[in-house]
Short mmCIF file of C-alpha atoms in Angstrom, two decimals:
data_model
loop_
_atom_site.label_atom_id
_atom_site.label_comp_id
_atom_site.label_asym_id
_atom_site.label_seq_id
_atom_site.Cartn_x
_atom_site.Cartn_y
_atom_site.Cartn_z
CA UNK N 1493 0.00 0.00 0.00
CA UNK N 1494 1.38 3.79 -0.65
CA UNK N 1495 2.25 5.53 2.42
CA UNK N 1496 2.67 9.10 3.05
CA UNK N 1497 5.03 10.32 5.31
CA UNK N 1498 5.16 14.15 6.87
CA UNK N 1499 8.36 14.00 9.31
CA UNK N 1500 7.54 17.19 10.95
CA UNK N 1501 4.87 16.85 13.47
CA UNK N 1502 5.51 20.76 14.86
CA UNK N 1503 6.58 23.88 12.28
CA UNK N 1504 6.77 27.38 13.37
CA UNK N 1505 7.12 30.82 10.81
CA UNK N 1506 7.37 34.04 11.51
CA UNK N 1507 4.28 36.33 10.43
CA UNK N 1508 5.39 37.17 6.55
CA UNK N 1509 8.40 34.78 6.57
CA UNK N 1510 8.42 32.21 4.71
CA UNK N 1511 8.05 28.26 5.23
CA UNK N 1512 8.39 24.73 4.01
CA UNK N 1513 6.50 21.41 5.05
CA UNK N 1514 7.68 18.60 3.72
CA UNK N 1515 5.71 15.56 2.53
CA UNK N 1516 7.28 12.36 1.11
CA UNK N 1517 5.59 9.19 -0.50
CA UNK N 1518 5.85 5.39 -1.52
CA UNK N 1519 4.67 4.00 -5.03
CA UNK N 1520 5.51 2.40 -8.02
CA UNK N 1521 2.72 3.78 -9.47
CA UNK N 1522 2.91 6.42 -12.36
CA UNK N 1523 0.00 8.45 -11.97
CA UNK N 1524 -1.40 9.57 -9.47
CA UNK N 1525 -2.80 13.43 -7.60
CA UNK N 1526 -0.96 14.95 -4.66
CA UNK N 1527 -2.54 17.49 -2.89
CA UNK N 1528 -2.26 19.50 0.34
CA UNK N 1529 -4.94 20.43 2.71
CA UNK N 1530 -5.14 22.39 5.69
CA UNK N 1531 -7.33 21.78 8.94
CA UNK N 1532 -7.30 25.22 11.40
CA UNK N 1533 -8.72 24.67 14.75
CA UNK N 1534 -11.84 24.58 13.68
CA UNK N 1535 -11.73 21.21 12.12
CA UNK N 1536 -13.33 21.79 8.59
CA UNK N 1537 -10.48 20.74 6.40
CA UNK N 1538 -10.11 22.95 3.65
CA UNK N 1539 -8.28 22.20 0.44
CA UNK N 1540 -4.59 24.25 -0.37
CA UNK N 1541 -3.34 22.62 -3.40
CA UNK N 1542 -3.82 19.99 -5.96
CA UNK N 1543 -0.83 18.25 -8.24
CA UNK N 1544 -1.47 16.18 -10.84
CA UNK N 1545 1.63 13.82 -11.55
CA UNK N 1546 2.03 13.88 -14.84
CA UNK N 1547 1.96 17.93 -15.05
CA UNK N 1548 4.90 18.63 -14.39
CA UNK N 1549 5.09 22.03 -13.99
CA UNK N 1550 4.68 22.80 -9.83
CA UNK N 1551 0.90 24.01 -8.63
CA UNK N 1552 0.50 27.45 -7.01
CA UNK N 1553 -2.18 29.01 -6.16
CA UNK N 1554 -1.65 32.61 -4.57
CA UNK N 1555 0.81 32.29 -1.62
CA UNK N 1556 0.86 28.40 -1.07
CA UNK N 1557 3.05 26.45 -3.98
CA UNK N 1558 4.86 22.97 -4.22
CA UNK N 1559 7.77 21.77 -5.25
CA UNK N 1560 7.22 18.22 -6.70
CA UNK N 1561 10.05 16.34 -7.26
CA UNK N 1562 8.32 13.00 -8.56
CA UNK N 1563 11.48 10.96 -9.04
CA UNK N 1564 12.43 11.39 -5.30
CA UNK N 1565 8.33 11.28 -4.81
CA UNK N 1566 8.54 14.82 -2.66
CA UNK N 1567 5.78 16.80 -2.23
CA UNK N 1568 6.71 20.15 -0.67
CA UNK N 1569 4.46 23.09 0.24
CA UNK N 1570 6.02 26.49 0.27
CA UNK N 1571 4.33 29.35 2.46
CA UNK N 1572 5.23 32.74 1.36
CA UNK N 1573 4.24 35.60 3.44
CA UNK N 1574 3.19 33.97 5.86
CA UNK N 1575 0.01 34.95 8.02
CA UNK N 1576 -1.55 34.43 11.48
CA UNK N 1577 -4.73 32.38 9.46
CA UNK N 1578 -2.33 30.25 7.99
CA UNK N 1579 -2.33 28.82 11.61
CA UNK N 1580 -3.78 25.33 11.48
CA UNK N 1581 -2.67 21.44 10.48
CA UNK N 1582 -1.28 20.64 7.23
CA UNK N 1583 -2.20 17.11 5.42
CA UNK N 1584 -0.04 15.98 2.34
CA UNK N 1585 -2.59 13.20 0.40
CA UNK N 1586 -1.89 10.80 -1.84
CA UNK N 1587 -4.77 9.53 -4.86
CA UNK N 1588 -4.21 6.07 -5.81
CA UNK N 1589 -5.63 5.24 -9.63
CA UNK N 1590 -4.23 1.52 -9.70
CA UNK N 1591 -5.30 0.40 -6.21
CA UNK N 1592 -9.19 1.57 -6.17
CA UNK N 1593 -11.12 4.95 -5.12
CA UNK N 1594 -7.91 5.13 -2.21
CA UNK N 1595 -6.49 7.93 -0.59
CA UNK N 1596 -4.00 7.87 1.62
CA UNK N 1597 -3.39 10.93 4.66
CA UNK N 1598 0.15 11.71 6.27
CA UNK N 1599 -0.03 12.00 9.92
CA UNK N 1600 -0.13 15.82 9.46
CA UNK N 1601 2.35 19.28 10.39
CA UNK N 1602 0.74 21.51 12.87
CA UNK N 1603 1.89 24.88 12.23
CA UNK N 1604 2.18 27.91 14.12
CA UNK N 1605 2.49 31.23 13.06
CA UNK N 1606 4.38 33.76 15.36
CA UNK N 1607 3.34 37.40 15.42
CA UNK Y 1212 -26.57 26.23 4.26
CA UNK Y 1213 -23.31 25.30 1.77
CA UNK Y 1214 -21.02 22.97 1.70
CA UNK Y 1215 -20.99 20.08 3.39
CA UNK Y 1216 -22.82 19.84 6.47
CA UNK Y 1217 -22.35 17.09 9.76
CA UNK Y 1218 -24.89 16.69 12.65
CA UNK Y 1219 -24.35 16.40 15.07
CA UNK Y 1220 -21.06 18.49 16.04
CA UNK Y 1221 -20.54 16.24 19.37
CA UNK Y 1222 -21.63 12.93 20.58
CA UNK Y 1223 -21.01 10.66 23.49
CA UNK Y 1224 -22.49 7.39 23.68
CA UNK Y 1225 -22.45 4.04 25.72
CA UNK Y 1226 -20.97 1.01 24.37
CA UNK Y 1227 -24.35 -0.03 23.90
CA UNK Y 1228 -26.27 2.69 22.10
CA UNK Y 1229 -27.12 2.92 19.14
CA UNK Y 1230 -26.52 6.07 16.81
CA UNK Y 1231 -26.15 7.91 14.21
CA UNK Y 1232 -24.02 10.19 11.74
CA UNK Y 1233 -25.40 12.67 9.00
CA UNK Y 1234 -23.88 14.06 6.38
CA UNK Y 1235 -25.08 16.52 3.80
CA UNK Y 1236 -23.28 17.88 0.75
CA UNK Y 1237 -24.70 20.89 -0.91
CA UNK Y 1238 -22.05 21.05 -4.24
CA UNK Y 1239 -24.09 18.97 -6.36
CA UNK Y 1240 -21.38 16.26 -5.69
CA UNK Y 1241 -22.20 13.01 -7.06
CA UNK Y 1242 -19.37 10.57 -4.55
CA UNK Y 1243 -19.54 10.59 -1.08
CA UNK Y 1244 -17.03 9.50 1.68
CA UNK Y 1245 -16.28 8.45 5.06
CA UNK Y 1246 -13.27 8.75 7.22
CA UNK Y 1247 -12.10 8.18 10.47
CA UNK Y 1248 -9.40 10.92 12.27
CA UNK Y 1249 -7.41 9.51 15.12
CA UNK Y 1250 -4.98 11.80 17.26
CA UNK Y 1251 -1.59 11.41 15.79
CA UNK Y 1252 -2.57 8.94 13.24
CA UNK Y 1253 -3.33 9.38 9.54
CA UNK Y 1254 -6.59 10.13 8.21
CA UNK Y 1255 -8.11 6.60 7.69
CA UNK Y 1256 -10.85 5.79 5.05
CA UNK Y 1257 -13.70 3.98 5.83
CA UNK Y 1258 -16.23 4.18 3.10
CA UNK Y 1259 -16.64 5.87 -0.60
CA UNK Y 1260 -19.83 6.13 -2.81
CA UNK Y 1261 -20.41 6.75 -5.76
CA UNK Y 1262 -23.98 7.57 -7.44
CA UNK Y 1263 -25.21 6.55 -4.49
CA UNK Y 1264 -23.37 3.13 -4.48
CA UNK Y 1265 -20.64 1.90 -2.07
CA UNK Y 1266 -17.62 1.26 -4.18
CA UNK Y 1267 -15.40 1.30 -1.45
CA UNK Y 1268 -14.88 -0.50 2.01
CA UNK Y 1269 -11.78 -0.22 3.87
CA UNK Y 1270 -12.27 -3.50 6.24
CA UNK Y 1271 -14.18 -1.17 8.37
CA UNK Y 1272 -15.88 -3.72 11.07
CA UNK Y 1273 -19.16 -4.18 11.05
CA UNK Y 1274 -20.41 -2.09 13.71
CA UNK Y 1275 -20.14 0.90 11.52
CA UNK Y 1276 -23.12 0.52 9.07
CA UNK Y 1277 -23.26 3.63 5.86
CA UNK Y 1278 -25.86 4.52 3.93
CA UNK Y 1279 -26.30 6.73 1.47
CA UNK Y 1280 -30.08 7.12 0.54
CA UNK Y 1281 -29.05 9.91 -2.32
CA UNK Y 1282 -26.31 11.90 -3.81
CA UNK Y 1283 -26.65 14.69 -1.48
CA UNK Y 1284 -26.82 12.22 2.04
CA UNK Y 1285 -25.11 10.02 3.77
CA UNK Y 1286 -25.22 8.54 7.04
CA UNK Y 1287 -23.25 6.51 9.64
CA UNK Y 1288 -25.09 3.66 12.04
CA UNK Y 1289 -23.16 3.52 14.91
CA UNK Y 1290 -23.75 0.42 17.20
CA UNK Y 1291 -22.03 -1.66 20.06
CA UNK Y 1292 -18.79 0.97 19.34
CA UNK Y 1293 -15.57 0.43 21.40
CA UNK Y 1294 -13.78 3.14 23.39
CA UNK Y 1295 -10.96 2.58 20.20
CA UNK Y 1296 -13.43 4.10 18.43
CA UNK Y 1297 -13.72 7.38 19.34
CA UNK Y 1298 -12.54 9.89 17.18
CA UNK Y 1299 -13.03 12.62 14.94
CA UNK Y 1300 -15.26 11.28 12.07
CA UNK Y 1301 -15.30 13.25 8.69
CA UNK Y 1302 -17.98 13.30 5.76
CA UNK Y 1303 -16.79 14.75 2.36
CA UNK Y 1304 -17.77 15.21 -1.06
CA UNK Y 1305 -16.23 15.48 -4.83
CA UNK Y 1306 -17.50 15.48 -7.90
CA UNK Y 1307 -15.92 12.02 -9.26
CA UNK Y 1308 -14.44 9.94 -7.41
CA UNK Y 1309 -10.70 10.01 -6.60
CA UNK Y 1310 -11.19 13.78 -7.77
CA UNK Y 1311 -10.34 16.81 -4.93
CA UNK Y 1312 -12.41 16.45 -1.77
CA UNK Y 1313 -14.69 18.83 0.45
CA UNK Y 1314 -14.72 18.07 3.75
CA UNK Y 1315 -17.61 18.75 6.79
CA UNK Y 1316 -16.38 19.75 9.81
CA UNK Y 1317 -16.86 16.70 11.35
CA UNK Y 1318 -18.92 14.53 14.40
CA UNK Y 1319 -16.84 14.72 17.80
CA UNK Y 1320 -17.57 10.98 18.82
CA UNK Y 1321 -16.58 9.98 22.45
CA UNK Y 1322 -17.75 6.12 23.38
CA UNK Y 1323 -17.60 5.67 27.17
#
């Protein structure tokens, strides 16, 4: 089965600094999505980013962009400018075509934003 | 109300009870899903539908019981749950399945 890995439980930033979580995976498969999502206190998980694997030019979308590196299967999100709201848990996800309807969650980076 | 929609927010139950989960997605979604969200554990899947028909089940054990009467609904029977189970459970939504998810903000669930 693919497995996700995020080996930083705890990140910190400094309000408008910048910041990296890292997200690696396991699979032999070829294609596949990526994405990022982010779960504040609040608990509705919101979506950040999508990557689809065979694009492979990197996703941004405003301040939040990845660098994917699919040969080393890395899955970076970038946080530029970083803001208090940007406060929350991050989840790197993996979509499986070959094995089903699967997605598979890393264990998550809770980050914290310091004014 | 938008988006996708839990009820209720918190629940405690015995080991005996019998409950329920409810999930509504208002995105004119047409797959549905299930998962459970365990402190320091990865999110876990537990059930997908599409078009109103379960595709997917993650050897989820039989004391959790879906259903999902229509695109826009699905529920969670809850019965005879374990302490082990208690957890964060989320509903979301995407139009296609395996396509980017929307997620509710989720049933509390404590089992005592």
């Amino acid at each position: 089965a693919q497995t996700v890995t995020q080996s930083q439980p705890e990140m910190s930033v400094q309000e408008a600094e910048t910041v990296t979580l890292s997200c690696t995976y396991d699979t032999s498969e070829s294609d596949y999505y990526l994405f990022w999502y982010k779960q504040p206190p609040s608990r509705q998980m919101i979506l950040v980013i999508r990557q689809e694997a065979y694009k492979q030019q990197n996703a941004t979308e405003n301040r939040f962009s990845v660098n994917f590196q699919k040969a080393a299967k890395s899955f970076s999100l970038k946080i530029s400018d970083s803001q208090l709201g940007d406060a929350a848990m991050y989840f790197c996800a993996y979509r499986s075509f070959d094995t089903g309807n699967q997605f598979y969650f890393g264990t998550g980076t809770s980050l914290t934003v310091i004014p | 109300e938008t988006g996708v929609t839990q009820t209720p927010r918190h629940l405690v139950m015995g080991m005996t009870n019998k409950k329920s989960l409810k999930c509504e997605q208002h995105l004119g979604h047409n797959a549905m899903y299930w998962y459970k969200q365990s402190a320091k554990k990865p999110l876990e899947l537990m059930f997908v539908y599409s078009l109103e028909e379960r595709v997917e089940n993650n050897s989820v054990p039989s004391r959790f019981s879906p259903e999902c009467p229509n695109s826009s609904h699905l529920f969670l029977h809850l019965h005879t749950l374990q302490p082990e189970d208690s957890a964060l459970y989320l509903c979301a939504s995407s139009q296609g399945l395996g396509e980017t998810q929307y997620f509710g903000p989720g049933t509390r669930l404590l089992v005592l």
